[in-house]
Protein backbone atom coordinates (compact mmCIF):
# COMPACT_ATOMS: atom_id res chain seq x y z
CA UNK A 1 0.00 0.00 0.00
CA UNK A 2 2.77 2.42 0.91
CA UNK A 3 4.51 1.69 -2.38
CA UNK A 4 1.37 2.39 -4.44
CA UNK A 5 0.69 5.61 -2.54
CA UNK A 6 4.24 6.82 -3.12
CA UNK A 7 4.13 6.02 -6.82
CA UNK A 8 0.75 7.74 -7.11
CA UNK A 9 2.25 10.83 -5.43
CA UNK A 10 5.10 10.78 -7.92
CA UNK A 11 2.68 10.57 -10.86
CA UNK A 12 0.80 13.63 -9.62
CA UNK A 13 3.86 15.75 -8.90
CA UNK A 14 5.29 17.92 -11.62
CA UNK A 15 8.93 18.82 -12.13
CA UNK A 16 10.41 15.53 -10.93
CA UNK A 17 12.97 14.08 -13.27
CA UNK A 18 12.68 10.55 -14.60
CA UNK A 19 15.92 9.79 -12.78
CA UNK A 20 14.37 10.74 -9.45
CA UNK A 21 11.30 8.63 -10.20
CA UNK A 22 13.50 5.68 -11.12
CA UNK A 23 15.51 6.07 -7.93
CA UNK A 24 12.44 6.19 -5.69
CA UNK A 25 10.94 3.23 -7.51
CA UNK A 26 14.18 1.31 -6.97
CA UNK A 27 14.17 2.07 -3.24
CA UNK A 28 10.55 0.94 -2.97
CA UNK A 29 11.28 -2.28 -4.81
CA UNK A 30 14.27 -3.01 -2.57
CA UNK A 31 12.03 -2.53 0.44
CA UNK A 32 9.39 -4.84 -0.97
CA UNK A 33 12.02 -7.49 -1.79
CA UNK A 34 13.50 -7.50 1.70
CA UNK A 35 10.00 -7.62 3.15
CA UNK A 36 9.48 -10.98 1.45
CA UNK A 37 11.70 -12.61 4.07
CA UNK A 38 9.53 -13.60 7.00
CA UNK A 39 9.89 -15.64 10.17
CA UNK A 40 6.63 -17.35 9.22
CA UNK A 41 7.48 -17.96 5.58
CA UNK A 42 7.03 -21.75 5.83
CA UNK A 43 4.33 -21.72 8.52
CA UNK A 44 1.73 -23.33 6.28
CA UNK A 45 3.82 -24.78 3.45
CA UNK A 46 6.35 -26.66 5.63
CA UNK A 47 5.59 -26.19 9.34
CA UNK A 48 8.21 -28.69 10.53
CA UNK A 49 11.14 -27.11 8.69
CA UNK A 50 12.90 -25.66 11.76
CA UNK A 51 12.47 -28.84 13.80
CA UNK A 52 13.79 -30.95 10.93
CA UNK A 53 16.90 -28.80 10.52
CA UNK A 54 17.60 -28.54 14.23
CA UNK A 55 17.25 -32.29 14.80
CA UNK A 56 19.60 -33.10 11.92
CA UNK A 57 22.20 -30.56 13.01
CA UNK A 58 22.09 -31.72 16.64
CA UNK A 59 22.60 -35.28 15.46
CA UNK A 60 25.54 -34.32 13.23
CA UNK A 61 27.22 -32.24 15.96
CA UNK A 62 26.74 -34.98 18.56
CA UNK A 63 28.63 -37.34 16.23
CA UNK A 64 31.34 -34.80 15.47
CA UNK A 65 31.48 -31.54 17.42
CA UNK A 66 33.58 -29.93 14.68
CA UNK A 67 30.56 -30.01 12.38
CA UNK A 68 29.03 -27.03 14.17
CA UNK A 69 31.98 -24.93 13.10
CA UNK A 70 31.98 -26.43 9.61
CA UNK A 71 28.36 -25.42 9.00
CA UNK A 72 29.02 -21.89 10.28
CA UNK A 73 32.00 -21.54 7.95
CA UNK A 74 30.08 -22.98 5.00
CA UNK A 75 27.39 -20.34 5.50
CA UNK A 76 29.97 -17.55 5.82
CA UNK A 77 31.70 -18.60 2.61
CA UNK A 78 28.33 -18.64 0.88
CA UNK A 79 27.14 -15.23 2.03
CA UNK A 80 30.40 -13.38 1.32
CA UNK A 81 30.15 -14.36 -2.37
CA UNK A 82 27.18 -12.60 -3.98
CA UNK A 83 24.94 -13.09 -0.95
CA UNK A 84 23.32 -15.96 0.96
CA UNK A 85 22.07 -17.87 -2.07
CA UNK A 86 23.55 -21.37 -1.64
CA UNK A 87 25.87 -20.86 -4.60
CA UNK A 88 28.65 -22.49 -2.57
CA UNK A 89 26.76 -25.80 -2.61
CA UNK A 90 26.78 -26.20 -6.40
CA UNK A 91 29.06 -28.92 -7.79
CA UNK A 92 31.22 -28.40 -10.84
CA UNK A 93 30.02 -30.03 -14.04
CA UNK A 94 31.41 -30.30 -17.56
CA UNK A 95 29.66 -27.04 -18.44
CA UNK A 96 29.66 -25.26 -15.09
CA UNK A 97 32.33 -24.12 -12.63
CA UNK A 98 31.16 -23.59 -9.08
CA UNK A 99 32.90 -22.21 -6.01
CA UNK A 100 34.04 -25.40 -4.33
CA UNK A 101 37.48 -25.33 -5.95
CA UNK A 102 38.19 -21.70 -5.02
CA UNK A 103 41.31 -21.22 -2.90
CA UNK A 104 39.47 -20.61 0.40
CA UNK A 105 37.17 -23.58 -0.21
CA UNK A 106 39.09 -26.35 -1.96
CA UNK A 107 39.69 -29.41 0.25
CA UNK A 108 38.57 -27.25 3.14
CA UNK A 109 34.82 -26.64 3.25
CA UNK A 110 32.81 -29.34 5.00
CA UNK A 111 29.22 -30.09 5.92
CA UNK A 112 27.78 -30.60 2.45
CA UNK A 113 26.45 -34.04 3.39
CA UNK A 114 24.57 -32.61 6.38
CA UNK A 115 22.83 -30.10 4.12
CA UNK A 116 22.09 -32.87 1.59
CA UNK A 117 20.50 -35.00 4.31
CA UNK A 118 18.30 -32.15 5.54
CA UNK A 119 17.27 -31.29 1.99
CA UNK A 120 16.35 -34.92 1.31
CA UNK A 121 14.14 -35.04 4.40
CA UNK A 122 12.41 -31.78 3.49
CA UNK A 123 11.88 -32.85 -0.11
CA UNK A 124 10.03 -35.86 1.26
CA UNK A 125 7.82 -33.87 3.62
CA UNK A 126 7.53 -30.60 1.65
CA UNK A 127 8.70 -31.17 -1.94
CA UNK A 128 9.88 -28.11 -3.83
CA UNK A 129 9.25 -25.71 -0.94
CA UNK A 130 12.33 -25.08 1.23
CA UNK A 131 15.41 -23.53 -0.35
CA UNK A 132 18.96 -24.74 0.16
CA UNK A 133 19.87 -21.15 1.09
CA UNK A 134 17.42 -21.17 3.99
CA UNK A 135 18.56 -24.63 5.09
CA UNK A 136 22.19 -23.53 5.22
CA UNK A 137 21.37 -20.28 7.02
CA UNK A 138 19.37 -22.05 9.75
CA UNK A 139 21.84 -24.95 10.02
CA UNK A 140 24.69 -22.51 10.70
CA UNK A 141 22.77 -20.99 13.59
CA UNK A 142 21.74 -24.35 14.99
CA UNK A 143 25.36 -25.54 14.86
CA UNK A 144 26.40 -22.58 16.99
CA UNK A 145 23.58 -23.22 19.47
CA UNK A 146 24.47 -26.91 19.68
CA UNK A 147 27.94 -25.95 20.91
CA UNK A 148 26.62 -23.58 23.58
CA UNK A 149 26.49 -20.36 21.57
CA UNK A 150 23.73 -17.77 21.18
CA UNK A 151 20.63 -18.08 19.05
CA UNK A 152 19.08 -15.46 16.80
CA UNK A 153 15.91 -15.06 14.77
CA UNK A 154 16.16 -15.82 11.05
CA UNK A 155 13.56 -14.50 8.60
CA UNK A 156 13.06 -17.06 5.85
CA UNK A 157 12.17 -17.04 2.18
CA UNK A 158 15.58 -17.00 0.48
CA UNK A 159 15.77 -18.65 -2.90
CA UNK A 160 18.66 -20.51 -4.52
CA UNK A 161 21.01 -19.15 -7.13
CA UNK A 162 21.33 -20.70 -10.56
CA UNK A 163 24.90 -19.43 -10.88
CA UNK A 164 28.13 -19.31 -8.90
CA UNK A 165 31.35 -17.32 -9.10
CA UNK A 166 34.74 -18.92 -8.69
CA UNK A 167 36.44 -15.54 -9.13
CA UNK A 168 34.29 -13.85 -6.47
CA UNK A 169 34.96 -16.72 -4.07
CA UNK A 170 38.69 -16.22 -4.61
CA UNK A 171 38.52 -12.46 -4.11
CA UNK A 172 35.73 -11.80 -1.58
CA UNK A 173 36.47 -14.26 1.22
CA UNK A 174 38.99 -12.83 3.72
CA UNK A 175 42.10 -14.98 4.00
CA UNK A 176 44.05 -16.05 7.11
CA UNK A 177 47.10 -14.01 6.10
CA UNK A 178 45.41 -10.61 6.02
CA UNK A 179 46.58 -7.72 8.18
CA UNK A 180 44.13 -5.71 10.25
CA UNK A 181 43.52 -2.95 7.72
CA UNK A 182 42.82 -5.48 5.00
CA UNK A 183 40.42 -7.36 7.28
CA UNK A 184 38.56 -4.17 8.15
CA UNK A 185 38.34 -3.32 4.45
CA UNK A 186 37.13 -6.80 3.42
CA UNK A 187 34.33 -6.71 5.97
CA UNK A 188 33.48 -3.08 5.22
CA UNK A 189 32.99 -4.10 1.59
CA UNK A 190 30.11 -6.25 2.83
CA UNK A 191 28.71 -3.53 5.08
CA UNK A 192 30.23 -4.61 8.40
CA UNK A 193 31.85 -2.36 10.98
CA UNK A 194 35.16 -3.11 12.67
CA UNK A 195 33.22 -4.09 15.80
CA UNK A 196 31.20 -6.60 13.75
CA UNK A 197 34.43 -7.93 12.22
CA UNK A 198 35.74 -8.69 15.71
CA UNK A 199 32.44 -10.24 16.78
CA UNK A 200 32.22 -12.49 13.73
CA UNK A 201 35.87 -13.48 14.10
CA UNK A 202 34.80 -14.87 17.46
CA UNK A 203 33.31 -17.72 15.49
CA UNK A 204 36.86 -19.07 15.63
CA UNK A 205 36.13 -20.10 19.20
CA UNK A 206 35.10 -23.37 17.51
CA UNK A 207 36.62 -25.29 14.63
CA UNK A 208 40.05 -26.25 13.38
CA UNK A 209 42.53 -25.04 10.79
CA UNK A 210 45.05 -26.80 8.57
CA UNK A 211 48.78 -26.53 9.22
CA UNK A 212 49.24 -24.98 5.76
CA UNK A 213 47.33 -21.90 6.91
CA UNK A 214 49.28 -21.15 10.09
CA UNK A 215 52.76 -22.63 9.50
CA UNK A 216 54.31 -19.26 8.75
CA UNK A 217 52.84 -17.76 11.92
CA UNK A 218 54.06 -20.43 14.31
CA UNK A 219 57.59 -20.50 12.90
CA UNK A 220 58.26 -16.94 11.77
CA UNK A 221 56.13 -14.42 13.65
CA UNK A 222 57.26 -12.63 16.79
CA UNK A 223 53.91 -11.78 18.39
CA UNK A 224 53.17 -15.34 19.43
CA UNK A 225 53.38 -17.08 22.81
CA UNK A 226 56.49 -19.28 22.70
CA UNK A 227 55.04 -22.27 24.52
CA UNK A 228 51.88 -22.08 22.40
CA UNK A 229 53.95 -22.01 19.21
CA UNK A 230 56.02 -24.99 20.35
CA UNK A 231 52.91 -27.00 21.18
CA UNK A 232 51.34 -26.33 17.79
CA UNK A 233 54.62 -27.03 15.96
CA UNK A 234 54.49 -30.58 17.31
CA UNK A 235 51.62 -31.26 14.93
CA UNK A 236 52.67 -28.89 12.16
CA UNK A 237 56.23 -29.50 10.92
CA UNK A 238 58.17 -27.01 8.82
CA UNK A 239 57.52 -29.17 5.77
CA UNK A 240 54.86 -31.77 5.18
CA UNK A 241 51.70 -32.34 7.16
CA UNK A 242 49.87 -29.52 5.38
CA UNK A 243 46.49 -30.98 6.29
CA UNK A 244 47.26 -31.65 9.95
CA UNK A 245 44.66 -29.91 12.09
CA UNK A 246 44.88 -27.72 15.17
CA UNK A 247 42.00 -26.09 17.04
CA UNK A 248 41.53 -22.37 16.50
CA UNK A 249 40.77 -22.09 20.22
CA UNK A 250 43.01 -24.44 22.20
CA UNK A 251 41.31 -23.57 25.50
CA UNK A 252 37.82 -24.88 24.71
CA UNK A 253 37.78 -26.02 21.06
CA UNK A 254 34.29 -27.48 21.05
CA UNK A 255 32.53 -24.88 23.20
CA UNK A 256 31.21 -21.63 21.76
CA UNK A 257 32.47 -19.12 24.32
CA UNK A 258 34.72 -16.07 24.62
CA UNK A 259 37.98 -17.98 25.26
CA UNK A 260 39.13 -17.08 21.73
CA UNK A 261 39.50 -13.45 22.80
CA UNK A 262 41.40 -14.31 25.96
CA UNK A 263 43.76 -16.36 23.81
CA UNK A 264 44.42 -13.33 21.64
CA UNK A 265 45.33 -11.30 24.73
CA UNK A 266 48.11 -13.80 25.50
CA UNK A 267 49.27 -14.03 21.86
CA UNK A 268 47.77 -17.44 21.29
CA UNK A 269 45.87 -16.66 18.11
CA UNK A 270 46.41 -19.54 15.70
CA UNK A 271 46.01 -17.63 12.44
CA UNK A 272 47.83 -14.45 11.52
CA UNK A 273 44.45 -12.81 10.90
CA UNK A 274 43.28 -13.82 14.38
CA UNK A 275 46.19 -12.23 16.20
CA UNK A 276 45.88 -9.10 14.06
CA UNK A 277 42.77 -8.26 16.07
CA UNK A 278 44.97 -7.82 19.14
CA UNK A 279 48.29 -6.43 18.02
CA UNK A 280 48.19 -2.86 19.21
CA UNK A 281 45.67 -1.73 16.62
CA UNK A 282 42.21 -0.20 16.63
CA UNK A 283 40.42 -3.44 17.57
CA UNK A 284 42.34 -4.15 20.78
CA UNK A 285 39.68 -2.51 22.93
CA UNK A 286 36.92 -4.65 21.41
CA UNK A 287 38.87 -7.82 22.07
CA UNK A 288 39.30 -6.71 25.68
CA UNK A 289 35.55 -6.11 25.98
CA UNK A 290 34.62 -9.54 24.66
CA UNK A 291 37.28 -11.32 26.70
CA UNK A 292 35.78 -9.98 29.92
CA UNK A 293 32.09 -10.06 28.96
CA UNK A 294 30.78 -13.11 27.17
CA UNK A 295 27.22 -11.76 27.18
CA UNK A 296 28.28 -8.72 25.14
CA UNK A 297 30.12 -11.00 22.71
CA UNK A 298 27.11 -13.29 22.34
CA UNK A 299 24.79 -10.33 21.69
CA UNK A 300 27.11 -8.72 19.16
CA UNK A 301 27.83 -12.02 17.44
CA UNK A 302 24.11 -12.79 17.09
CA UNK A 303 23.37 -9.31 15.75
CA UNK A 304 26.21 -9.53 13.25
CA UNK A 305 24.96 -12.93 12.10
CA UNK A 306 21.48 -11.49 11.51
CA UNK A 307 23.16 -8.90 9.31
CA UNK A 308 25.17 -11.53 7.44
CA UNK A 309 22.13 -13.77 6.99
CA UNK A 310 20.51 -10.91 5.08
CA UNK A 311 23.30 -10.25 2.60
CA UNK A 312 21.66 -9.96 -0.85
CA UNK A 313 19.09 -12.77 -0.59
CA UNK A 314 17.23 -13.87 -3.69
CA UNK A 315 13.48 -13.54 -3.10
CA UNK A 316 10.19 -13.47 -4.96
CA UNK A 317 10.66 -14.90 -8.43
CA UNK A 318 14.45 -14.54 -8.45
CA UNK A 319 16.46 -17.74 -8.38
CA UNK A 320 14.76 -21.07 -7.79
CA UNK A 321 14.07 -23.72 -5.15
CA UNK A 322 16.58 -26.42 -6.00
CA UNK A 323 15.48 -30.02 -5.70
CA UNK A 324 19.09 -31.06 -5.16
CA UNK A 325 21.34 -28.53 -3.44
CA UNK A 326 24.33 -29.62 -5.52
CA UNK A 327 22.83 -28.74 -8.90
CA UNK A 328 20.35 -26.36 -10.48
CA UNK A 329 16.97 -27.69 -11.53
Coordinates of C-alpha atoms in Angstrom, one line a residue:
X1 CA 0.0 0.0 0.0
X2 CA 2.8 2.4 0.9
X3 CA 4.5 1.7 -2.4
X4 CA 1.4 2.4 -4.4
X5 CA 0.7 5.6 -2.5
X6 CA 4.2 6.8 -3.1
X7 CA 4.1 6.0 -6.8
X8 CA 0.7 7.7 -7.1
X9 CA 2.2 10.8 -5.4
X10 CA 5.1 10.8 -7.9
X11 CA 2.7 10.6 -10.9
X12 CA 0.8 13.6 -9.6
X13 CA 3.9 15.7 -8.9
X14 CA 5.3 17.9 -11.6
X15 CA 8.9 18.8 -12.1
X16 CA 10.4 15.5 -10.9
X17 CA 13.0 14.1 -13.3
X18 CA 12.7 10.5 -14.6
X19 CA 15.9 9.8 -12.8
X20 CA 14.4 10.7 -9.5
X21 CA 11.3 8.6 -10.2
X22 CA 13.5 5.7 -11.1
X23 CA 15.5 6.1 -7.9
X24 CA 12.4 6.2 -5.7
X25 CA 10.9 3.2 -7.5
X26 CA 14.2 1.3 -7.0
X27 CA 14.2 2.1 -3.2
X28 CA 10.5 0.9 -3.0
X29 CA 11.3 -2.3 -4.8
X30 CA 14.3 -3.0 -2.6
X31 CA 12.0 -2.5 0.4
X32 CA 9.4 -4.8 -1.0
X33 CA 12.0 -7.5 -1.8
X34 CA 13.5 -7.5 1.7
X35 CA 10.0 -7.6 3.2
X36 CA 9.5 -11.0 1.5
X37 CA 11.7 -12.6 4.1
X38 CA 9.5 -13.6 7.0
X39 CA 9.9 -15.6 10.2
X40 CA 6.6 -17.3 9.2
X41 CA 7.5 -18.0 5.6
X42 CA 7.0 -21.7 5.8
X43 CA 4.3 -21.7 8.5
X44 CA 1.7 -23.3 6.3
X45 CA 3.8 -24.8 3.5
X46 CA 6.3 -26.7 5.6
X47 CA 5.6 -26.2 9.3
X48 CA 8.2 -28.7 10.5
X49 CA 11.1 -27.1 8.7
X50 CA 12.9 -25.7 11.8
X51 CA 12.5 -28.8 13.8
X52 CA 13.8 -30.9 10.9
X53 CA 16.9 -28.8 10.5
X54 CA 17.6 -28.5 14.2
X55 CA 17.3 -32.3 14.8
X56 CA 19.6 -33.1 11.9
X57 CA 22.2 -30.6 13.0
X58 CA 22.1 -31.7 16.6
X59 CA 22.6 -35.3 15.5
X60 CA 25.5 -34.3 13.2
X61 CA 27.2 -32.2 16.0
X62 CA 26.7 -35.0 18.6
X63 CA 28.6 -37.3 16.2
X64 CA 31.3 -34.8 15.5
X65 CA 31.5 -31.5 17.4
X66 CA 33.6 -29.9 14.7
X67 CA 30.6 -30.0 12.4
X68 CA 29.0 -27.0 14.2
X69 CA 32.0 -24.9 13.1
X70 CA 32.0 -26.4 9.6
X71 CA 28.4 -25.4 9.0
X72 CA 29.0 -21.9 10.3
X73 CA 32.0 -21.5 7.9
X74 CA 30.1 -23.0 5.0
X75 CA 27.4 -20.3 5.5
X76 CA 30.0 -17.6 5.8
X77 CA 31.7 -18.6 2.6
X78 CA 28.3 -18.6 0.9
X79 CA 27.1 -15.2 2.0
X80 CA 30.4 -13.4 1.3
X81 CA 30.1 -14.4 -2.4
X82 CA 27.2 -12.6 -4.0
X83 CA 24.9 -13.1 -1.0
X84 CA 23.3 -16.0 1.0
X85 CA 22.1 -17.9 -2.1
X86 CA 23.5 -21.4 -1.6
X87 CA 25.9 -20.9 -4.6
X88 CA 28.7 -22.5 -2.6
X89 CA 26.8 -25.8 -2.6
X90 CA 26.8 -26.2 -6.4
X91 CA 29.1 -28.9 -7.8
X92 CA 31.2 -28.4 -10.8
X93 CA 30.0 -30.0 -14.0
X94 CA 31.4 -30.3 -17.6
X95 CA 29.7 -27.0 -18.4
X96 CA 29.7 -25.3 -15.1
X97 CA 32.3 -24.1 -12.6
X98 CA 31.2 -23.6 -9.1
X99 CA 32.9 -22.2 -6.0
X100 CA 34.0 -25.4 -4.3
X101 CA 37.5 -25.3 -6.0
X102 CA 38.2 -21.7 -5.0
X103 CA 41.3 -21.2 -2.9
X104 CA 39.5 -20.6 0.4
X105 CA 37.2 -23.6 -0.2
X106 CA 39.1 -26.3 -2.0
X107 CA 39.7 -29.4 0.2
X108 CA 38.6 -27.3 3.1
X109 CA 34.8 -26.6 3.2
X110 CA 32.8 -29.3 5.0
X111 CA 29.2 -30.1 5.9
X112 CA 27.8 -30.6 2.5
X113 CA 26.4 -34.0 3.4
X114 CA 24.6 -32.6 6.4
X115 CA 22.8 -30.1 4.1
X116 CA 22.1 -32.9 1.6
X117 CA 20.5 -35.0 4.3
X118 CA 18.3 -32.1 5.5
X119 CA 17.3 -31.3 2.0
X120 CA 16.3 -34.9 1.3
X121 CA 14.1 -35.0 4.4
X122 CA 12.4 -31.8 3.5
X123 CA 11.9 -32.9 -0.1
X124 CA 10.0 -35.9 1.3
X125 CA 7.8 -33.9 3.6
X126 CA 7.5 -30.6 1.6
X127 CA 8.7 -31.2 -1.9
X128 CA 9.9 -28.1 -3.8
X129 CA 9.2 -25.7 -0.9
X130 CA 12.3 -25.1 1.2
X131 CA 15.4 -23.5 -0.3
X132 CA 19.0 -24.7 0.2
X133 CA 19.9 -21.2 1.1
X134 CA 17.4 -21.2 4.0
X135 CA 18.6 -24.6 5.1
X136 CA 22.2 -23.5 5.2
X137 CA 21.4 -20.3 7.0
X138 CA 19.4 -22.1 9.7
X139 CA 21.8 -24.9 10.0
X140 CA 24.7 -22.5 10.7
X141 CA 22.8 -21.0 13.6
X142 CA 21.7 -24.4 15.0
X143 CA 25.4 -25.5 14.9
X144 CA 26.4 -22.6 17.0
X145 CA 23.6 -23.2 19.5
X146 CA 24.5 -26.9 19.7
X147 CA 27.9 -25.9 20.9
X148 CA 26.6 -23.6 23.6
X149 CA 26.5 -20.4 21.6
X150 CA 23.7 -17.8 21.2
X151 CA 20.6 -18.1 19.1
X152 CA 19.1 -15.5 16.8
X153 CA 15.9 -15.1 14.8
X154 CA 16.2 -15.8 11.1
X155 CA 13.6 -14.5 8.6
X156 CA 13.1 -17.1 5.9
X157 CA 12.2 -17.0 2.2
X158 CA 15.6 -17.0 0.5
X159 CA 15.8 -18.7 -2.9
X160 CA 18.7 -20.5 -4.5
X161 CA 21.0 -19.1 -7.1
X162 CA 21.3 -20.7 -10.6
X163 CA 24.9 -19.4 -10.9
X164 CA 28.1 -19.3 -8.9
X165 CA 31.3 -17.3 -9.1
X166 CA 34.7 -18.9 -8.7
X167 CA 36.4 -15.5 -9.1
X168 CA 34.3 -13.8 -6.5
X169 CA 35.0 -16.7 -4.1
X170 CA 38.7 -16.2 -4.6
X171 CA 38.5 -12.5 -4.1
X172 CA 35.7 -11.8 -1.6
X173 CA 36.5 -14.3 1.2
X174 CA 39.0 -12.8 3.7
X175 CA 42.1 -15.0 4.0
X176 CA 44.1 -16.0 7.1
X177 CA 47.1 -14.0 6.1
X178 CA 45.4 -10.6 6.0
X179 CA 46.6 -7.7 8.2
X180 CA 44.1 -5.7 10.3
X181 CA 43.5 -2.9 7.7
X182 CA 42.8 -5.5 5.0
X183 CA 40.4 -7.4 7.3
X184 CA 38.6 -4.2 8.1
X185 CA 38.3 -3.3 4.4
X186 CA 37.1 -6.8 3.4
X187 CA 34.3 -6.7 6.0
X188 CA 33.5 -3.1 5.2
X189 CA 33.0 -4.1 1.6
X190 CA 30.1 -6.2 2.8
X191 CA 28.7 -3.5 5.1
X192 CA 30.2 -4.6 8.4
X193 CA 31.8 -2.4 11.0
X194 CA 35.2 -3.1 12.7
X195 CA 33.2 -4.1 15.8
X196 CA 31.2 -6.6 13.8
X197 CA 34.4 -7.9 12.2
X198 CA 35.7 -8.7 15.7
X199 CA 32.4 -10.2 16.8
X200 CA 32.2 -12.5 13.7
X201 CA 35.9 -13.5 14.1
X202 CA 34.8 -14.9 17.5
X203 CA 33.3 -17.7 15.5
X204 CA 36.9 -19.1 15.6
X205 CA 36.1 -20.1 19.2
X206 CA 35.1 -23.4 17.5
X207 CA 36.6 -25.3 14.6
X208 CA 40.0 -26.2 13.4
X209 CA 42.5 -25.0 10.8
X210 CA 45.1 -26.8 8.6
X211 CA 48.8 -26.5 9.2
X212 CA 49.2 -25.0 5.8
X213 CA 47.3 -21.9 6.9
X214 CA 49.3 -21.1 10.1
X215 CA 52.8 -22.6 9.5
X216 CA 54.3 -19.3 8.7
X217 CA 52.8 -17.8 11.9
X218 CA 54.1 -20.4 14.3
X219 CA 57.6 -20.5 12.9
X220 CA 58.3 -16.9 11.8
X221 CA 56.1 -14.4 13.7
X222 CA 57.3 -12.6 16.8
X223 CA 53.9 -11.8 18.4
X224 CA 53.2 -15.3 19.4
X225 CA 53.4 -17.1 22.8
X226 CA 56.5 -19.3 22.7
X227 CA 55.0 -22.3 24.5
X228 CA 51.9 -22.1 22.4
X229 CA 54.0 -22.0 19.2
X230 CA 56.0 -25.0 20.3
X231 CA 52.9 -27.0 21.2
X232 CA 51.3 -26.3 17.8
X233 CA 54.6 -27.0 16.0
X234 CA 54.5 -30.6 17.3
X235 CA 51.6 -31.3 14.9
X236 CA 52.7 -28.9 12.2
X237 CA 56.2 -29.5 10.9
X238 CA 58.2 -27.0 8.8
X239 CA 57.5 -29.2 5.8
X240 CA 54.9 -31.8 5.2
X241 CA 51.7 -32.3 7.2
X242 CA 49.9 -29.5 5.4
X243 CA 46.5 -31.0 6.3
X244 CA 47.3 -31.6 10.0
X245 CA 44.7 -29.9 12.1
X246 CA 44.9 -27.7 15.2
X247 CA 42.0 -26.1 17.0
X248 CA 41.5 -22.4 16.5
X249 CA 40.8 -22.1 20.2
X250 CA 43.0 -24.4 22.2
X251 CA 41.3 -23.6 25.5
X252 CA 37.8 -24.9 24.7
X253 CA 37.8 -26.0 21.1
X254 CA 34.3 -27.5 21.0
X255 CA 32.5 -24.9 23.2
X256 CA 31.2 -21.6 21.8
X257 CA 32.5 -19.1 24.3
X258 CA 34.7 -16.1 24.6
X259 CA 38.0 -18.0 25.3
X260 CA 39.1 -17.1 21.7
X261 CA 39.5 -13.5 22.8
X262 CA 41.4 -14.3 26.0
X263 CA 43.8 -16.4 23.8
X264 CA 44.4 -13.3 21.6
X265 CA 45.3 -11.3 24.7
X266 CA 48.1 -13.8 25.5
X267 CA 49.3 -14.0 21.9
X268 CA 47.8 -17.4 21.3
X269 CA 45.9 -16.7 18.1
X270 CA 46.4 -19.5 15.7
X271 CA 46.0 -17.6 12.4
X272 CA 47.8 -14.5 11.5
X273 CA 44.5 -12.8 10.9
X274 CA 43.3 -13.8 14.4
X275 CA 46.2 -12.2 16.2
X276 CA 45.9 -9.1 14.1
X277 CA 42.8 -8.3 16.1
X278 CA 45.0 -7.8 19.1
X279 CA 48.3 -6.4 18.0
X280 CA 48.2 -2.9 19.2
X281 CA 45.7 -1.7 16.6
X282 CA 42.2 -0.2 16.6
X283 CA 40.4 -3.4 17.6
X284 CA 42.3 -4.1 20.8
X285 CA 39.7 -2.5 22.9
X286 CA 36.9 -4.7 21.4
X287 CA 38.9 -7.8 22.1
X288 CA 39.3 -6.7 25.7
X289 CA 35.5 -6.1 26.0
X290 CA 34.6 -9.5 24.7
X291 CA 37.3 -11.3 26.7
X292 CA 35.8 -10.0 29.9
X293 CA 32.1 -10.1 29.0
X294 CA 30.8 -13.1 27.2
X295 CA 27.2 -11.8 27.2
X296 CA 28.3 -8.7 25.1
X297 CA 30.1 -11.0 22.7
X298 CA 27.1 -13.3 22.3
X299 CA 24.8 -10.3 21.7
X300 CA 27.1 -8.7 19.2
X301 CA 27.8 -12.0 17.4
X302 CA 24.1 -12.8 17.1
X303 CA 23.4 -9.3 15.8
X304 CA 26.2 -9.5 13.2
X305 CA 25.0 -12.9 12.1
X306 CA 21.5 -11.5 11.5
X307 CA 23.2 -8.9 9.3
X308 CA 25.2 -11.5 7.4
X309 CA 22.1 -13.8 7.0
X310 CA 20.5 -10.9 5.1
X311 CA 23.3 -10.3 2.6
X312 CA 21.7 -10.0 -0.8
X313 CA 19.1 -12.8 -0.6
X314 CA 17.2 -13.9 -3.7
X315 CA 13.5 -13.5 -3.1
X316 CA 10.2 -13.5 -5.0
X317 CA 10.7 -14.9 -8.4
X318 CA 14.4 -14.5 -8.4
X319 CA 16.5 -17.7 -8.4
X320 CA 14.8 -21.1 -7.8
X321 CA 14.1 -23.7 -5.2
X322 CA 16.6 -26.4 -6.0
X323 CA 15.5 -30.0 -5.7
X324 CA 19.1 -31.1 -5.2
X325 CA 21.3 -28.5 -3.4
X326 CA 24.3 -29.6 -5.5
X327 CA 22.8 -28.7 -8.9
X328 CA 20.3 -26.4 -10.5
X329 CA 17.0 -27.7 -11.5

